[in-house]
Every structure is written in structure tokens, then in C-alpha cells.
Amino acid sequence: MGDTERLRLGHLLKQWRDRRGMSQVSLAGALGCSQSKINKIETKTTRIRKRDLERLVAVLDVPHEDAERLWTLHGLASLKEDDWPEPKLRRLHGAERSAVRIRGLHLEAIPGPLRCAPYVVRRAAELGPTNQEQLNALVAAREFRVEALTQNPGCRFDYLVSESALRRLAGHGRAATLEQLDSLPDLMAHHEHLTVRVLPYDAVAVVGTTEYTIAHMAEGDQDFVCVEDPYQPRYLTKPAQIAPFAELFDRLWAVALTRDDTVKFIERLRREEG
């Protein structure tokens, strides 16, 4: 666990070393370590100690926003397997903290980072038998994903949510419905980089049946699509595989309600549920 994040971290540190015009030897001299250690950090899955990363950030004079991304990757790489919520979605969870743009199409469910706790619990119960330990893990996963909105402020989070996903909330119980309808406008109000747009029933569009998230990563990292099957998510990484999903998203984004009209739509549903 963590090898992917360590490789990304090493790649970004090399980029900053190159920008500063430093060789591995000169950087090693500034840090008082061996050149081989710098090489391992940049090219291997070597674990980077917190103190070493602090010194690297200082010597390379990494700007605050870019340093935050380095620390995010360091934190993800440090998570043990047992600590990672929803292991099958591990790659998507990591991307939500390090991507430059997230685009998600959700037809029957609320996007993961936007789910309130009661909704998570009710939805889990309806997908199959779930014990308390599993429910606790799912709620922890929900909190982990919501935190991405704060921890990755440089990312644009764009979500298309079908009207059916909002109306289906009523089937998850009154508490879950009301809290979820209250939380969506609140999240957008507090996070300018988050946009939710509702795809209404009367929108003229071919929607399809697949829910997915497109992660657009920073330079040097691989973009991907996560097809969010609730039981077995799939990851697609080839540009030819990603393109149809991106094209569909753009077509639907163009006919969806605007950000402001989406807030009004959700508030109207909230009054109906009263």
C-alpha cells in the first residue's frame, strides 16, 4: 500500500529539483545525505520520513500550495492497508485529494464526497446485510472523502446528479432525506470549487446507465475513469477509454441546470419533503 503515492511524491520532488537547477548531488549536499538516498526518494517506493520531506520542501523552496500536495501524497502513502476505507476505491479516494479536476456523473446515488452520514447508513443497509463494524467503516470512508473538498482546494469538483438520485432520497428515510437535501447547498456555499448541477427529467439528452468519475491528474500523473459499480468498481486509464466518458459528461453538463438553479431546485425539494 502507498507505492503509487510514493512514486508520485518522488516524481514531483524531482520536478522541483529540476526547476531549481539542482543535481541530485547538490541537493544531497544541502540536506547532508547521500546522493543515493535522493535517487531512491525520486525513483523508488522508498518511504520518506516527515523530517526529510520538511527539509526537502524548505531547500527546494516549494510554494505553499504545491507543498500541500506533497504533504497530501505523503499522508496517503503512510496509510496502512487496514486504515484505508473502502480499499476497492482507494485509487479514487487518493485522486480526490490530489487531482486538478474531478468530474462525476451520478444517476441513482449522491456522489461519495457529498453524502451525509444518515444517507450512507441507509444506503448501505439497502445494498445488503451490514453489521455495525462495516457501517462504522463506511461512515469513516464518507468522512474521509468529504475532507477532500477542504484538503484539495485547487481541484475543481464538478458533479452531475440526475433528478432521480435526488427524488430517490425519499426511499432512504426522512432523516437521511432532509439532512442530505440540506447539506448539498451548504457544501456548495462553503466550497467555491465545488459545483453540483442537476440533470432534470425533462432535459433532452441520452444519459446512459453508468455512474462514473473522471479524475484529471496533475502533469506527470495518469488520468483515469472510475466506473462506480457498488460491488466492483473498474478503472480505465487509456485515453481512448476515457474520451467517451468525457464527451458524454460535457454533453450532459450543457443541458443540466445551472449551479444557481440547482440550489433552487434542491431547496424546492426540501420544502416538499418538509
PDB file of C-alpha atoms in Angstrom:
ATOM      1  CA  MET A   1       0.000   0.000   0.000  1.00  0.00           C
ATOM      2  CA  GLY A   2       1.208   3.500  -0.753  1.00  0.00           C
ATOM      3  CA  ASP A   3       3.665   2.640  -3.555  1.00  0.00           C
ATOM      4  CA  THR A   4       1.724   4.662  -6.142  1.00  0.00           C
ATOM      5  CA  GLU A   5       1.643   7.736  -3.900  1.00  0.00           C
ATOM      6  CA  ARG A   6       5.357   7.376  -3.067  1.00  0.00           C
ATOM      7  CA  LEU A   7       6.239   7.244  -6.771  1.00  0.00           C
ATOM      8  CA  ARG A   8       4.114  10.365  -7.418  1.00  0.00           C
ATOM      9  CA  LEU A   9       5.742  12.135  -4.489  1.00  0.00           C
ATOM     10  CA  GLY A  10       9.217  11.262  -5.749  1.00  0.00           C
ATOM     11  CA  HIS A  11       8.340  12.397  -9.268  1.00  0.00           C
ATOM     12  CA  LEU A  12       7.093  15.784  -8.025  1.00  0.00           C
ATOM     13  CA  LEU A  13      10.181  16.293  -5.862  1.00  0.00           C
ATOM     14  CA  LYS A  14      12.374  15.594  -8.907  1.00  0.00           C
ATOM     15  CA  GLN A  15      10.389  18.185 -10.883  1.00  0.00           C
ATOM     16  CA  TRP A  16      11.050  20.786  -8.204  1.00  0.00           C
ATOM     17  CA  ARG A  17      14.755  19.859  -8.062  1.00  0.00           C
ATOM     18  CA  ASP A  18      14.969  20.325 -11.845  1.00  0.00           C
ATOM     19  CA  ARG A  19      13.157  23.679 -11.621  1.00  0.00           C
ATOM     20  CA  ARG A  20      15.696  24.870  -9.073  1.00  0.00           C
ATOM     21  CA  GLY A  21      18.566  23.775 -11.314  1.00  0.00           C
ATOM     22  CA  MET A  22      19.957  21.376  -8.731  1.00  0.00           C
ATOM     23  CA  SER A  23      21.543  17.989  -9.314  1.00  0.00           C
ATOM     24  CA  GLN A  24      20.961  15.046  -7.020  1.00  0.00           C
ATOM     25  CA  VAL A  25      24.488  15.572  -5.716  1.00  0.00           C
ATOM     26  CA  SER A  26      23.948  19.248  -4.879  1.00  0.00           C
ATOM     27  CA  LEU A  27      20.583  18.547  -3.240  1.00  0.00           C
ATOM     28  CA  ALA A  28      22.127  15.750  -1.204  1.00  0.00           C
ATOM     29  CA  GLY A  29      24.882  18.152  -0.103  1.00  0.00           C
ATOM     30  CA  ALA A  30      22.328  20.744   1.001  1.00  0.00           C
ATOM     31  CA  LEU A  31      20.477  18.112   3.022  1.00  0.00           C
ATOM     32  CA  GLY A  32      23.586  16.407   4.382  1.00  0.00           C
ATOM     33  CA  CYS A  33      22.693  12.986   2.983  1.00  0.00           C
ATOM     34  CA  SER A  34      23.935  10.692   0.205  1.00  0.00           C
ATOM     35  CA  GLN A  35      23.120  11.082  -3.484  1.00  0.00           C
ATOM     36  CA  SER A  36      21.811   7.511  -3.473  1.00  0.00           C
ATOM     37  CA  LYS A  37      19.189   8.482  -0.907  1.00  0.00           C
ATOM     38  CA  ILE A  38      17.903  11.282  -3.153  1.00  0.00           C
ATOM     39  CA  ASN A  39      17.833   8.871  -6.091  1.00  0.00           C
ATOM     40  CA  LYS A  40      15.806   6.329  -4.099  1.00  0.00           C
ATOM     41  CA  ILE A  41      13.336   9.006  -2.995  1.00  0.00           C
ATOM     42  CA  GLU A  42      12.827  10.177  -6.592  1.00  0.00           C
ATOM     43  CA  THR A  43      12.694   6.821  -8.372  1.00  0.00           C
ATOM     44  CA  LYS A  44      11.791   4.107  -5.871  1.00  0.00           C
ATOM     45  CA  THR A  45       8.945   3.449  -3.458  1.00  0.00           C
ATOM     46  CA  THR A  46      11.199   4.381  -0.553  1.00  0.00           C
ATOM     47  CA  ARG A  47       9.323   5.711   2.477  1.00  0.00           C
ATOM     48  CA  ILE A  48      10.075   9.392   3.092  1.00  0.00           C
ATOM     49  CA  ARG A  49      10.292  10.432   6.701  1.00  0.00           C
ATOM     50  CA  LYS A  50       8.347  13.516   7.769  1.00  0.00           C
ATOM     51  CA  ARG A  51      11.554  15.314   8.785  1.00  0.00           C
ATOM     52  CA  ASP A  52      13.158  14.613   5.385  1.00  0.00           C
ATOM     53  CA  LEU A  53      10.142  15.966   3.493  1.00  0.00           C
ATOM     54  CA  GLU A  54      10.173  19.116   5.636  1.00  0.00           C
ATOM     55  CA  ARG A  55      13.815  19.712   4.706  1.00  0.00           C
ATOM     56  CA  LEU A  56      13.217  18.953   1.014  1.00  0.00           C
ATOM     57  CA  VAL A  57      10.335  21.424   0.859  1.00  0.00           C
ATOM     58  CA  ALA A  58      12.468  24.079   2.547  1.00  0.00           C
ATOM     59  CA  VAL A  59      15.626  23.566   0.440  1.00  0.00           C
ATOM     60  CA  LEU A  60      13.652  23.414  -2.831  1.00  0.00           C
ATOM     61  CA  ASP A  61      11.597  26.433  -1.750  1.00  0.00           C
ATOM     62  CA  VAL A  62       8.341  24.746  -2.777  1.00  0.00           C
ATOM     63  CA  PRO A  63       5.381  27.200  -2.729  1.00  0.00           C
ATOM     64  CA  HIS A  64       2.711  26.593  -0.112  1.00  0.00           C
ATOM     65  CA  GLU A  65       0.013  25.248  -2.458  1.00  0.00           C
ATOM     66  CA  ASP A  66       2.408  22.803  -4.118  1.00  0.00           C
ATOM     67  CA  ALA A  67       3.830  21.798  -0.741  1.00  0.00           C
ATOM     68  CA  GLU A  68       0.307  20.953   0.407  1.00  0.00           C
ATOM     69  CA  ARG A  69       0.023  18.487  -2.486  1.00  0.00           C
ATOM     70  CA  LEU A  70       3.318  16.880  -1.467  1.00  0.00           C
ATOM     71  CA  TRP A  71       2.095  16.504   2.105  1.00  0.00           C
ATOM     72  CA  THR A  72      -1.208  15.044   0.896  1.00  0.00           C
ATOM     73  CA  LEU A  73       0.633  12.362  -1.064  1.00  0.00           C
ATOM     74  CA  HIS A  74       2.901  11.723   1.927  1.00  0.00           C
ATOM     75  CA  GLY A  75      -0.139  11.204   4.148  1.00  0.00           C
ATOM     76  CA  LEU A  76      -1.804   8.852   1.669  1.00  0.00           C
ATOM     77  CA  ALA A  77       1.403   6.856   1.266  1.00  0.00           C
ATOM     78  CA  SER A  78       1.641   6.482   5.041  1.00  0.00           C
ATOM     79  CA  LEU A  79      -1.790   4.901   5.440  1.00  0.00           C
ATOM     80  CA  LYS A  80      -1.678   1.225   6.316  1.00  0.00           C
ATOM     81  CA  GLU A  81      -3.906  -1.199   4.441  1.00  0.00           C
ATOM     82  CA  ASP A  82      -6.171  -1.692   7.466  1.00  0.00           C
ATOM     83  CA  ASP A  83      -6.590   2.087   7.802  1.00  0.00           C
ATOM     84  CA  TRP A  84      -7.726   2.688   4.224  1.00  0.00           C
ATOM     85  CA  PRO A  85     -11.515   2.990   3.937  1.00  0.00           C
ATOM     86  CA  GLU A  86     -13.188   1.117   1.070  1.00  0.00           C
ATOM     87  CA  PRO A  87      -9.987  -0.456  -0.371  1.00  0.00           C
ATOM     88  CA  LYS A  88     -11.553  -1.016  -3.810  1.00  0.00           C
ATOM     89  CA  LEU A  89     -11.999   2.753  -4.152  1.00  0.00           C
ATOM     90  CA  ARG A  90      -8.529   3.542  -2.823  1.00  0.00           C
ATOM     91  CA  ARG A  91      -7.295   4.985  -6.112  1.00  0.00           C
ATOM     92  CA  LEU A  92     -10.348   7.230  -6.465  1.00  0.00           C
ATOM     93  CA  HIS A  93     -10.077   8.401  -2.855  1.00  0.00           C
ATOM     94  CA  GLY A  94      -6.441   9.328  -3.423  1.00  0.00           C
ATOM     95  CA  ALA A  95      -7.285  11.209  -6.609  1.00  0.00           C
ATOM     96  CA  GLU A  96      -9.912  13.271  -4.817  1.00  0.00           C
ATOM     97  CA  ARG A  97      -7.071  14.619  -2.698  1.00  0.00           C
ATOM     98  CA  SER A  98      -4.523  15.189  -5.464  1.00  0.00           C
ATOM     99  CA  ALA A  99      -6.363  15.696  -8.794  1.00  0.00           C
ATOM    100  CA  VAL A 100      -6.733  19.062 -10.521  1.00  0.00           C
ATOM    101  CA  ARG A 101     -10.281  18.271 -11.630  1.00  0.00           C
ATOM    102  CA  ILE A 102     -12.901  15.691 -10.718  1.00  0.00           C
ATOM    103  CA  ARG A 103     -15.949  15.144 -12.934  1.00  0.00           C
ATOM    104  CA  GLY A 104     -18.640  12.742 -11.780  1.00  0.00           C
ATOM    105  CA  LEU A 105     -21.922  11.564 -13.316  1.00  0.00           C
ATOM    106  CA  HIS A 106     -24.361  10.145 -10.755  1.00  0.00           C
ATOM    107  CA  LEU A 107     -27.731   8.851 -11.895  1.00  0.00           C
ATOM    108  CA  GLU A 108     -29.147   6.992  -8.897  1.00  0.00           C
ATOM    109  CA  ALA A 109     -26.958   7.966  -5.956  1.00  0.00           C
ATOM    110  CA  ILE A 110     -25.414  11.039  -4.336  1.00  0.00           C
ATOM    111  CA  PRO A 111     -21.679  11.415  -5.099  1.00  0.00           C
ATOM    112  CA  GLY A 112     -19.476   9.909  -2.385  1.00  0.00           C
ATOM    113  CA  PRO A 113     -17.803  13.137  -1.154  1.00  0.00           C
ATOM    114  CA  LEU A 114     -21.227  14.809  -0.825  1.00  0.00           C
ATOM    115  CA  ARG A 115     -23.047  12.133   1.173  1.00  0.00           C
ATOM    116  CA  CYS A 116     -24.285  12.819   4.695  1.00  0.00           C
ATOM    117  CA  ALA A 117     -23.851  10.108   7.337  1.00  0.00           C
ATOM    118  CA  PRO A 118     -27.553   9.044   7.595  1.00  0.00           C
ATOM    119  CA  TYR A 119     -27.678   8.587   3.828  1.00  0.00           C
ATOM    120  CA  VAL A 120     -24.548   6.413   3.896  1.00  0.00           C
ATOM    121  CA  VAL A 121     -26.012   4.174   6.607  1.00  0.00           C
ATOM    122  CA  ARG A 122     -29.416   3.766   4.953  1.00  0.00           C
ATOM    123  CA  ARG A 123     -27.938   3.124   1.513  1.00  0.00           C
ATOM    124  CA  ALA A 124     -25.545   0.504   2.909  1.00  0.00           C
ATOM    125  CA  ALA A 125     -28.398  -1.313   4.631  1.00  0.00           C
ATOM    126  CA  GLU A 126     -30.356  -1.463   1.384  1.00  0.00           C
ATOM    127  CA  LEU A 127     -27.423  -2.876  -0.586  1.00  0.00           C
ATOM    128  CA  GLY A 128     -27.201  -5.886   1.692  1.00  0.00           C
ATOM    129  CA  PRO A 129     -26.719  -7.152   5.297  1.00  0.00           C
ATOM    130  CA  THR A 130     -24.276  -4.887   7.107  1.00  0.00           C
ATOM    131  CA  ASN A 131     -23.012  -5.228  10.675  1.00  0.00           C
ATOM    132  CA  GLN A 132     -22.122  -2.301  12.912  1.00  0.00           C
ATOM    133  CA  GLU A 133     -18.409  -2.610  12.237  1.00  0.00           C
ATOM    134  CA  GLN A 134     -18.995  -2.356   8.498  1.00  0.00           C
ATOM    135  CA  LEU A 135     -21.325   0.616   8.976  1.00  0.00           C
ATOM    136  CA  ASN A 136     -18.686   2.380  11.082  1.00  0.00           C
ATOM    137  CA  ALA A 137     -16.136   1.797   8.315  1.00  0.00           C
ATOM    138  CA  LEU A 138     -18.484   3.232   5.685  1.00  0.00           C
ATOM    139  CA  VAL A 139     -19.171   6.346   7.776  1.00  0.00           C
ATOM    140  CA  ALA A 140     -15.412   6.753   8.253  1.00  0.00           C
ATOM    141  CA  ALA A 141     -14.967   6.448   4.481  1.00  0.00           C
ATOM    142  CA  ARG A 142     -17.609   9.119   3.973  1.00  0.00           C
ATOM    143  CA  GLU A 143     -15.774  11.489   6.330  1.00  0.00           C
ATOM    144  CA  PHE A 144     -12.507  10.699   4.556  1.00  0.00           C
ATOM    145  CA  ARG A 145     -13.999  11.662   1.177  1.00  0.00           C
ATOM    146  CA  VAL A 146     -15.736  14.821   2.419  1.00  0.00           C
ATOM    147  CA  GLU A 147     -12.399  16.038   3.796  1.00  0.00           C
ATOM    148  CA  ALA A 148     -11.025  16.032   0.229  1.00  0.00           C
ATOM    149  CA  LEU A 149     -13.090  19.151  -0.515  1.00  0.00           C
ATOM    150  CA  THR A 150     -11.082  21.036   2.098  1.00  0.00           C
ATOM    151  CA  GLN A 151      -7.735  19.325   1.601  1.00  0.00           C
ATOM    152  CA  ASN A 152      -7.665  19.826  -2.181  1.00  0.00           C
ATOM    153  CA  PRO A 153      -8.897  23.412  -2.707  1.00  0.00           C
ATOM    154  CA  GLY A 154      -7.038  23.701  -6.021  1.00  0.00           C
ATOM    155  CA  CYS A 155      -9.203  20.991  -7.580  1.00  0.00           C
ATOM    156  CA  ARG A 156     -12.454  21.653  -9.437  1.00  0.00           C
ATOM    157  CA  PHE A 157     -15.120  19.231  -8.275  1.00  0.00           C
ATOM    158  CA  ASP A 158     -17.894  19.088 -10.883  1.00  0.00           C
ATOM    159  CA  TYR A 159     -20.775  16.690 -10.286  1.00  0.00           C
ATOM    160  CA  LEU A 160     -23.779  15.947 -12.466  1.00  0.00           C
ATOM    161  CA  VAL A 161     -26.612  14.477 -10.405  1.00  0.00           C
ATOM    162  CA  SER A 162     -29.766  13.150 -12.035  1.00  0.00           C
ATOM    163  CA  GLU A 163     -33.096  14.334 -10.689  1.00  0.00           C
ATOM    164  CA  SER A 164     -33.873  10.679  -9.976  1.00  0.00           C
ATOM    165  CA  ALA A 165     -30.970  10.488  -7.484  1.00  0.00           C
ATOM    166  CA  LEU A 166     -32.495  13.360  -5.516  1.00  0.00           C
ATOM    167  CA  ARG A 167     -36.052  12.085  -5.648  1.00  0.00           C
ATOM    168  CA  ARG A 168     -34.899   8.599  -4.665  1.00  0.00           C
ATOM    169  CA  LEU A 169     -33.658  10.100  -1.398  1.00  0.00           C
ATOM    170  CA  ALA A 170     -37.178   9.765  -0.010  1.00  0.00           C
ATOM    171  CA  GLY A 171     -36.752   5.996  -0.051  1.00  0.00           C
ATOM    172  CA  HIS A 172     -33.844   6.260   2.363  1.00  0.00           C
ATOM    173  CA  GLY A 173     -35.934   7.646   5.229  1.00  0.00           C
ATOM    174  CA  ARG A 174     -36.946  11.098   6.406  1.00  0.00           C
ATOM    175  CA  ALA A 175     -33.797  11.883   8.432  1.00  0.00           C
ATOM    176  CA  ALA A 176     -31.453  10.924   5.602  1.00  0.00           C
ATOM    177  CA  THR A 177     -33.534  12.785   3.019  1.00  0.00           C
ATOM    178  CA  LEU A 178     -33.754  16.061   4.935  1.00  0.00           C
ATOM    179  CA  GLU A 179     -30.115  16.103   6.013  1.00  0.00           C
ATOM    180  CA  GLN A 180     -28.898  15.287   2.512  1.00  0.00           C
ATOM    181  CA  LEU A 181     -31.053  17.983   0.906  1.00  0.00           C
ATOM    182  CA  ASP A 182     -29.841  20.490   3.494  1.00  0.00           C
ATOM    183  CA  SER A 183     -26.177  19.574   3.102  1.00  0.00           C
ATOM    184  CA  LEU A 184     -25.820  19.867  -0.686  1.00  0.00           C
ATOM    185  CA  PRO A 185     -26.436  23.654  -0.963  1.00  0.00           C
ATOM    186  CA  ASP A 186     -24.420  24.148   2.228  1.00  0.00           C
ATOM    187  CA  LEU A 187     -21.412  22.326   0.772  1.00  0.00           C
ATOM    188  CA  MET A 188     -21.526  24.441  -2.373  1.00  0.00           C
ATOM    189  CA  ALA A 189     -21.825  27.627  -0.326  1.00  0.00           C
ATOM    190  CA  HIS A 190     -18.694  26.750   1.643  1.00  0.00           C
ATOM    191  CA  HIS A 191     -16.645  25.385  -1.274  1.00  0.00           C
ATOM    192  CA  GLU A 192     -16.492  27.626  -4.330  1.00  0.00           C
ATOM    193  CA  HIS A 193     -14.519  24.964  -6.200  1.00  0.00           C
ATOM    194  CA  LEU A 194     -17.464  22.540  -5.871  1.00  0.00           C
ATOM    195  CA  THR A 195     -20.299  22.651  -8.411  1.00  0.00           C
ATOM    196  CA  VAL A 196     -23.310  20.350  -8.450  1.00  0.00           C
ATOM    197  CA  ARG A 197     -25.684  20.537 -11.401  1.00  0.00           C
ATOM    198  CA  VAL A 198     -28.958  18.638 -11.575  1.00  0.00           C
ATOM    199  CA  LEU A 199     -29.895  16.827 -14.760  1.00  0.00           C
ATOM    200  CA  PRO A 200     -33.701  17.185 -14.754  1.00  0.00           C
ATOM    201  CA  TYR A 201     -36.155  14.652 -16.140  1.00  0.00           C
ATOM    202  CA  ASP A 202     -37.106  16.994 -18.974  1.00  0.00           C
ATOM    203  CA  ALA A 203     -33.541  17.528 -20.209  1.00  0.00           C
ATOM    204  CA  VAL A 204     -33.236  16.431 -23.826  1.00  0.00           C
ATOM    205  CA  ALA A 205     -30.276  14.058 -23.643  1.00  0.00           C
ATOM    206  CA  VAL A 206     -29.232  10.430 -23.944  1.00  0.00           C
ATOM    207  CA  VAL A 207     -27.994   9.723 -20.429  1.00  0.00           C
ATOM    208  CA  GLY A 208     -26.978   6.054 -20.380  1.00  0.00           C
ATOM    209  CA  THR A 209     -26.946   3.905 -17.258  1.00  0.00           C
ATOM    210  CA  THR A 210     -23.368   4.102 -15.967  1.00  0.00           C
ATOM    211  CA  GLU A 211     -22.201   6.132 -12.991  1.00  0.00           C
ATOM    212  CA  TYR A 212     -18.570   7.180 -13.138  1.00  0.00           C
ATOM    213  CA  THR A 213     -15.911   9.649 -12.036  1.00  0.00           C
ATOM    214  CA  ILE A 214     -13.207  11.102 -14.267  1.00  0.00           C
ATOM    215  CA  ALA A 215     -10.039  12.104 -12.413  1.00  0.00           C
ATOM    216  CA  HIS A 216      -7.876  14.651 -14.203  1.00  0.00           C
ATOM    217  CA  MET A 217      -4.472  14.472 -12.567  1.00  0.00           C
ATOM    218  CA  ALA A 218      -1.621  16.965 -12.487  1.00  0.00           C
ATOM    219  CA  GLU A 219       1.183  16.756 -15.021  1.00  0.00           C
ATOM    220  CA  GLY A 220       3.104  13.532 -14.611  1.00  0.00           C
ATOM    221  CA  ASP A 221       0.186  11.584 -13.160  1.00  0.00           C
ATOM    222  CA  GLN A 222      -2.215   9.378 -15.103  1.00  0.00           C
ATOM    223  CA  ASP A 223      -5.821  10.435 -15.700  1.00  0.00           C
ATOM    224  CA  PHE A 224      -8.418   7.716 -15.239  1.00  0.00           C
ATOM    225  CA  VAL A 225     -12.109   6.883 -15.142  1.00  0.00           C
ATOM    226  CA  CYS A 226     -13.571   5.005 -12.194  1.00  0.00           C
ATOM    227  CA  VAL A 227     -16.761   3.200 -13.211  1.00  0.00           C
ATOM    228  CA  GLU A 228     -18.522   3.135  -9.860  1.00  0.00           C
ATOM    229  CA  ASP A 229     -20.229  -0.216  -9.662  1.00  0.00           C
ATOM    230  CA  PRO A 230     -21.220  -0.515  -5.964  1.00  0.00           C
ATOM    231  CA  TYR A 231     -19.758  -4.019  -5.757  1.00  0.00           C
ATOM    232  CA  GLN A 232     -16.775  -3.985  -8.137  1.00  0.00           C
ATOM    233  CA  PRO A 233     -15.527  -0.606  -9.393  1.00  0.00           C
ATOM    234  CA  ARG A 234     -13.452  -0.618 -12.601  1.00  0.00           C
ATOM    235  CA  TYR A 235     -10.599   1.684 -13.559  1.00  0.00           C
ATOM    236  CA  LEU A 236      -9.905   2.744 -17.149  1.00  0.00           C
ATOM    237  CA  THR A 237      -6.684   4.595 -17.982  1.00  0.00           C
ATOM    238  CA  LYS A 238      -6.222   4.665 -21.756  1.00  0.00           C
ATOM    239  CA  PRO A 239      -7.090   7.984 -23.467  1.00  0.00           C
ATOM    240  CA  ALA A 240      -9.338   6.149 -25.936  1.00  0.00           C
ATOM    241  CA  GLN A 241     -11.254   4.649 -22.984  1.00  0.00           C
ATOM    242  CA  ILE A 242     -11.576   7.967 -21.155  1.00  0.00           C
ATOM    243  CA  ALA A 243     -12.693  10.040 -24.151  1.00  0.00           C
ATOM    244  CA  PRO A 244     -16.294   8.690 -24.482  1.00  0.00           C
ATOM    245  CA  PHE A 245     -16.946   9.293 -20.788  1.00  0.00           C
ATOM    246  CA  ALA A 246     -15.615  12.856 -21.026  1.00  0.00           C
ATOM    247  CA  GLU A 247     -17.692  13.558 -24.146  1.00  0.00           C
ATOM    248  CA  LEU A 248     -20.890  12.278 -22.507  1.00  0.00           C
ATOM    249  CA  PHE A 249     -20.216  14.340 -19.395  1.00  0.00           C
ATOM    250  CA  ASP A 250     -19.740  17.526 -21.442  1.00  0.00           C
ATOM    251  CA  ARG A 251     -22.975  16.933 -23.399  1.00  0.00           C
ATOM    252  CA  LEU A 252     -24.981  16.408 -20.232  1.00  0.00           C
ATOM    253  CA  TRP A 253     -23.286  19.331 -18.431  1.00  0.00           C
ATOM    254  CA  ALA A 254     -24.506  21.604 -21.226  1.00  0.00           C
ATOM    255  CA  VAL A 255     -28.194  20.694 -20.702  1.00  0.00           C
ATOM    256  CA  ALA A 256     -28.160  20.414 -16.900  1.00  0.00           C
ATOM    257  CA  LEU A 257     -29.453  23.131 -14.571  1.00  0.00           C
ATOM    258  CA  THR A 258     -27.010  25.888 -13.719  1.00  0.00           C
ATOM    259  CA  ARG A 259     -25.336  25.987 -10.322  1.00  0.00           C
ATOM    260  CA  ASP A 260     -27.788  28.593  -9.007  1.00  0.00           C
ATOM    261  CA  ASP A 261     -30.836  26.843 -10.472  1.00  0.00           C
ATOM    262  CA  THR A 262     -29.639  23.580  -8.950  1.00  0.00           C
ATOM    263  CA  VAL A 263     -29.609  25.175  -5.494  1.00  0.00           C
ATOM    264  CA  LYS A 264     -33.164  26.457  -6.075  1.00  0.00           C
ATOM    265  CA  PHE A 265     -34.258  23.007  -7.279  1.00  0.00           C
ATOM    266  CA  ILE A 266     -32.835  21.303  -4.184  1.00  0.00           C
ATOM    267  CA  GLU A 267     -34.385  23.891  -1.867  1.00  0.00           C
ATOM    268  CA  ARG A 268     -37.763  23.332  -3.544  1.00  0.00           C
ATOM    269  CA  LEU A 269     -37.469  19.569  -2.975  1.00  0.00           C
ATOM    270  CA  ARG A 270     -36.549  20.261   0.639  1.00  0.00           C
ATOM    271  CA  ARG A 271     -39.749  22.267   1.114  1.00  0.00           C
ATOM    272  CA  GLU A 272     -41.786  19.479  -0.493  1.00  0.00           C
ATOM    273  CA  GLU A 273     -40.312  16.949   1.944  1.00  0.00           C
ATOM    274  CA  GLY A 274     -40.893  19.486   4.756  1.00  0.00           C
TER     275      GLY A 274
END
